[in-house]
Short mmCIF file of C-alpha atoms in Angstrom, two decimals:
data_model
loop_
_atom_site.label_atom_id
_atom_site.label_comp_id
_atom_site.label_asym_id
_atom_site.label_seq_id
_atom_site.Cartn_x
_atom_site.Cartn_y
_atom_site.Cartn_z
CA MET M 8 -14.07 7.69 31.61
CA SER M 9 -17.54 5.56 31.61
CA HIS M 10 -17.41 1.84 31.63
CA SER M 11 -19.85 2.24 28.59
CA GLY M 12 -17.37 5.00 27.20
CA LYS M 13 -14.73 2.22 26.84
CA ILE M 14 -17.26 -0.05 25.14
CA TYR M 15 -17.27 3.34 22.72
CA LEU M 16 -13.73 3.78 21.94
CA ASN M 17 -13.41 -0.01 21.96
CA ILE M 18 -15.73 -0.14 19.20
CA LEU M 19 -14.35 2.52 17.29
CA LYS M 20 -10.97 0.89 17.50
CA GLU M 21 -12.14 -2.25 16.40
CA ILE M 22 -13.32 -0.87 13.24
CA ASP M 23 -10.53 0.99 12.64
CA GLN M 24 -8.49 -2.06 13.06
CA ILE M 25 -10.68 -3.97 10.64
CA ILE M 26 -10.28 -1.06 8.20
CA THR M 27 -6.15 -1.91 8.15
CA HIS M 28 -6.97 -5.57 8.47
CA ASP M 29 -9.63 -5.67 5.18
CA LYS M 30 -6.48 -3.04 3.60
CA LEU M 31 -9.31 -0.70 2.94
CA THR M 32 -9.10 2.92 1.61
CA SER M 33 -10.60 6.01 0.72
CA GLY M 34 -14.00 5.63 -1.62
CA ASP M 35 -14.14 1.33 0.16
CA LYS M 36 -17.50 -0.06 1.85
CA LEU M 37 -17.26 -1.03 5.40
CA PRO M 38 -18.45 -4.11 6.11
CA SER M 39 -22.35 -3.83 6.76
CA GLU M 40 -23.75 -3.09 10.32
CA ARG M 41 -24.40 -6.81 10.87
CA ASP M 42 -20.98 -8.13 9.64
CA LEU M 43 -19.35 -5.47 11.88
CA ALA M 44 -21.28 -6.64 15.06
CA GLU M 45 -20.81 -9.90 14.25
CA ARG M 46 -16.98 -9.44 14.14
CA LEU M 47 -17.09 -7.42 16.82
CA LYS M 48 -19.46 -9.64 18.65
CA VAL M 49 -21.48 -6.28 19.93
CA GLY M 50 -24.92 -5.51 19.39
CA ARG M 51 -25.99 -3.77 16.02
CA SER M 52 -27.28 -0.82 18.14
CA SER M 53 -23.86 -0.05 19.43
CA VAL M 54 -22.37 -0.48 15.89
CA ARG M 55 -24.77 1.78 14.45
CA GLU M 56 -24.59 4.32 17.36
CA ALA M 57 -19.82 4.31 16.23
CA LEU M 58 -20.76 4.37 12.75
CA ARG M 59 -23.34 7.40 13.06
CA ALA M 60 -20.16 9.01 14.97
CA LEU M 61 -17.47 8.37 12.21
CA GLU M 62 -20.59 10.07 9.98
CA LEU M 63 -20.67 12.71 11.94
CA LEU M 64 -16.95 13.11 11.97
CA ASP M 65 -17.28 13.58 7.94
CA LEU M 66 -15.22 9.88 8.23
CA ILE M 67 -17.29 8.05 6.43
CA GLU M 68 -20.63 8.36 4.00
CA THR M 69 -23.54 5.95 3.92
CA ARG M 70 -25.13 6.21 0.70
CA LYS M 71 -29.30 4.37 0.60
CA GLY M 72 -29.18 1.41 -0.62
CA GLU M 73 -25.46 1.30 -1.11
CA GLY M 74 -24.18 0.71 2.03
CA THR M 75 -21.05 2.94 3.86
CA PHE M 76 -18.35 3.83 2.44
CA ILE M 77 -15.02 5.53 3.47
CA GLN M 78 -15.22 9.42 2.78
CA GLN M 79 -11.70 10.53 -0.24
CA SER M 80 -10.57 12.20 3.15
CA GLY M 81 -8.94 8.70 3.95
CA SER M 82 -8.96 6.13 6.79
CA HIS M 83 -6.11 7.69 8.28
CA ARG M 84 -8.13 10.28 9.71
CA LEU M 85 -9.95 7.71 12.45
CA ALA M 86 -6.86 6.62 13.99
CA GLU M 87 -6.47 10.69 14.44
CA VAL M 88 -9.65 11.02 15.98
CA LEU M 89 -8.53 8.22 18.25
CA ALA M 90 -5.38 9.83 19.24
CA ASN M 91 -7.20 13.07 20.15
CA PHE M 92 -9.29 11.15 22.63
CA PHE M 93 -5.81 8.54 23.91
CA LEU M 94 -3.05 11.05 23.82
CA LYS M 95 -5.41 13.92 25.72
CA ASP M 96 -4.57 12.30 28.96
CA LYS M 97 -1.13 12.98 30.86
CA GLN M 98 -0.49 9.42 31.81
CA ALA M 99 -1.35 7.96 28.36
CA ARG M 100 1.09 10.12 26.41
CA ARG M 101 3.87 9.08 29.18
CA ASP M 102 2.67 4.77 29.11
CA VAL M 103 2.78 5.28 25.44
CA THR M 104 6.16 7.41 25.36
CA GLU M 105 8.03 5.28 27.67
CA THR M 106 6.27 1.36 26.08
CA ARG M 107 7.51 2.84 22.17
CA LYS M 108 10.78 3.45 23.70
CA LEU M 109 11.00 -0.61 25.35
CA ILE M 110 9.90 -1.92 22.71
CA GLU M 111 11.75 -0.14 19.88
CA VAL M 112 15.13 -0.28 21.72
CA GLU M 113 14.82 -4.06 21.94
CA ALA M 114 13.43 -4.33 18.65
CA VAL M 115 16.76 -2.92 17.05
CA ARG M 116 19.13 -4.83 19.41
CA LEU M 117 17.61 -8.04 17.25
CA ALA M 118 17.87 -6.48 13.97
CA CYS M 119 21.47 -5.84 14.63
CA THR M 120 21.99 -9.95 14.21
CA ARG M 121 18.70 -10.32 12.18
CA ALA M 122 17.76 -7.66 9.55
CA THR M 123 18.15 -8.95 6.06
CA GLU M 124 19.73 -7.21 2.41
CA PRO M 125 16.31 -6.35 1.29
CA GLN M 126 15.09 -4.91 4.32
CA LEU M 127 18.85 -2.87 5.28
CA HIS M 128 17.79 -1.54 1.75
CA LYS M 129 13.81 -0.54 2.66
CA LEU M 130 15.16 1.33 5.87
CA LYS M 131 17.82 3.05 3.60
CA SER M 132 15.20 4.04 0.78
CA TYR M 133 13.10 6.02 3.15
CA ILE M 134 15.71 7.65 4.36
CA GLU M 135 16.10 8.75 0.96
CA ALA M 136 12.26 9.12 0.43
CA SER M 137 12.35 11.42 3.13
CA HIS M 138 15.33 13.85 1.87
CA ALA M 139 12.87 13.96 -1.63
CA THR M 140 9.50 14.63 0.42
CA TRP M 141 10.51 17.19 2.69
CA SER M 142 12.90 18.85 -0.62
CA GLY M 143 9.34 19.00 -2.14
CA GLY M 144 7.99 21.44 0.64
CA GLU M 145 6.45 18.10 2.69
CA ILE M 146 6.89 16.93 6.07
CA PRO M 147 7.92 13.64 5.53
CA VAL M 148 5.88 11.84 8.23
CA GLU M 149 4.70 8.71 6.54
CA GLU M 150 8.58 8.02 5.79
CA ASP M 151 9.18 8.50 8.93
CA TYR M 152 6.57 6.64 10.14
CA LEU M 153 7.46 3.48 7.93
CA PHE M 154 11.50 3.76 8.49
CA HIS M 155 10.47 2.80 12.38
CA LYS M 156 8.23 0.05 11.51
CA THR M 157 10.87 -1.57 9.29
CA LEU M 158 12.96 -1.09 12.23
CA VAL M 159 10.68 -3.11 14.16
CA GLU M 160 10.38 -5.17 11.35
CA CYS M 161 14.02 -6.19 11.31
CA SER M 162 13.77 -8.06 14.71
CA HIS M 163 11.56 -10.65 13.12
CA ASN M 164 9.42 -11.08 15.76
CA ASN M 165 5.85 -10.27 15.32
CA LEU M 166 4.80 -9.92 18.74
CA ILE M 167 6.66 -7.42 19.36
CA LEU M 168 5.32 -5.56 16.09
CA ASN M 169 1.72 -6.10 17.10
CA ILE M 170 2.43 -4.52 20.02
CA TRP M 171 4.57 -1.31 18.71
CA LYS M 172 2.13 -0.95 15.62
CA PRO M 173 -0.97 0.59 17.76
CA LEU M 174 1.18 2.61 19.79
CA VAL M 175 2.55 4.93 17.34
CA GLU M 176 -0.34 4.65 14.66
CA TYR M 177 -2.37 6.25 17.56
CA SER M 178 0.88 8.90 17.98
CA LYS M 179 1.28 9.66 14.65
CA ILE M 180 -0.60 13.45 15.63
CA ALA M 181 2.90 14.08 17.80
CA LEU M 182 5.08 13.02 15.06
CA LYS M 183 4.04 15.42 12.79
CA LYS M 184 4.24 17.86 15.22
CA SER M 185 7.82 17.22 16.12
CA LEU M 186 9.04 16.84 12.41
CA SER M 187 7.32 20.02 12.36
CA ARG M 188 9.91 21.98 14.61
CA GLN M 189 12.10 24.28 13.17
CA GLY M 190 15.43 22.19 11.54
CA ARG M 191 13.73 18.87 13.15
CA PRO M 192 13.41 17.33 9.68
CA GLU M 193 17.08 17.59 9.30
CA ASP M 194 18.43 16.60 12.27
CA SER M 195 15.83 13.65 12.32
CA MET M 196 17.05 12.27 8.97
CA LYS M 197 20.53 12.11 9.86
CA GLU M 198 20.01 9.83 12.78
CA HIS M 199 17.52 7.98 10.85
CA PHE M 200 21.30 7.56 8.74
CA ILE M 201 23.09 6.69 11.62
CA ILE M 202 20.62 4.21 13.12
CA TYR M 203 20.52 2.10 9.69
CA GLU M 204 24.31 2.63 9.39
CA SER M 205 24.98 1.38 12.66
CA VAL M 206 22.41 -1.65 12.15
CA ALA M 207 23.76 -2.68 8.56
CA LEU M 208 26.79 -2.72 10.30
CA GLY M 209 26.25 -4.65 13.32
CA ASP M 210 27.03 -2.64 15.67
CA GLU M 211 24.28 -3.13 18.69
CA GLU M 212 25.87 -0.28 21.46
CA LYS M 213 25.87 2.54 18.53
CA ALA M 214 22.69 1.47 16.87
CA VAL M 215 20.51 1.54 20.69
CA SER M 216 22.97 4.51 21.75
CA ALA M 217 21.83 6.52 18.05
CA LEU M 218 17.76 5.36 18.36
CA LYS M 219 17.82 6.62 22.30
CA ASN M 220 19.05 9.95 21.28
CA HIS M 221 16.66 9.82 18.34
CA LEU M 222 13.44 9.50 20.05
CA GLU M 223 14.71 11.54 22.55
CA ASN M 224 14.70 14.24 19.95
CA SER M 225 11.98 13.26 18.87
CA ARG M 226 10.16 14.40 21.96
CA PHE M 227 8.26 10.82 22.56
#
């Protein structure tokens, strides 16, 4: 990718992070071009080009005299678009897989001694929510993501969490593909329960083994 292409992709990533940081959702107004340029420390023309691309992808809508708004399809689609760019590269996919595994394994080690009762309750509730979603005929992608996010949060290490989040946010497409395989959702939920149970018991060896097995089976 060219230098200018990397800058352009970085601007898109930064806009996605602003959407997440400001907790913006469908129908919400984005900061102005000027505000975005100041926050991103780039020229307004670069921001304008990035916004034009997002509008062409039907991710945002510009209303004359009002501003730029996130389309009803939802801001998560921006992460999916970025994933299409980023994860097309085989080396990039491998790097994401390896790094996620390293981070989650260390996080689960810490979780075995640091997880609080409310966090353990959240882990269990996401497993139950996955069952409910799957029983309703939907693939529990968000519930799966939230289970792993909570698992990393149980490490009580914010740096680990902040490194982990963008890795997995940009690979949700791969997650959905993995869970779409025949019989995978049921197996995944069983594996989640073993991980949860091991963390709740403080059994580090079993928790790490269960997580490694789960990630391998998930093809991450």
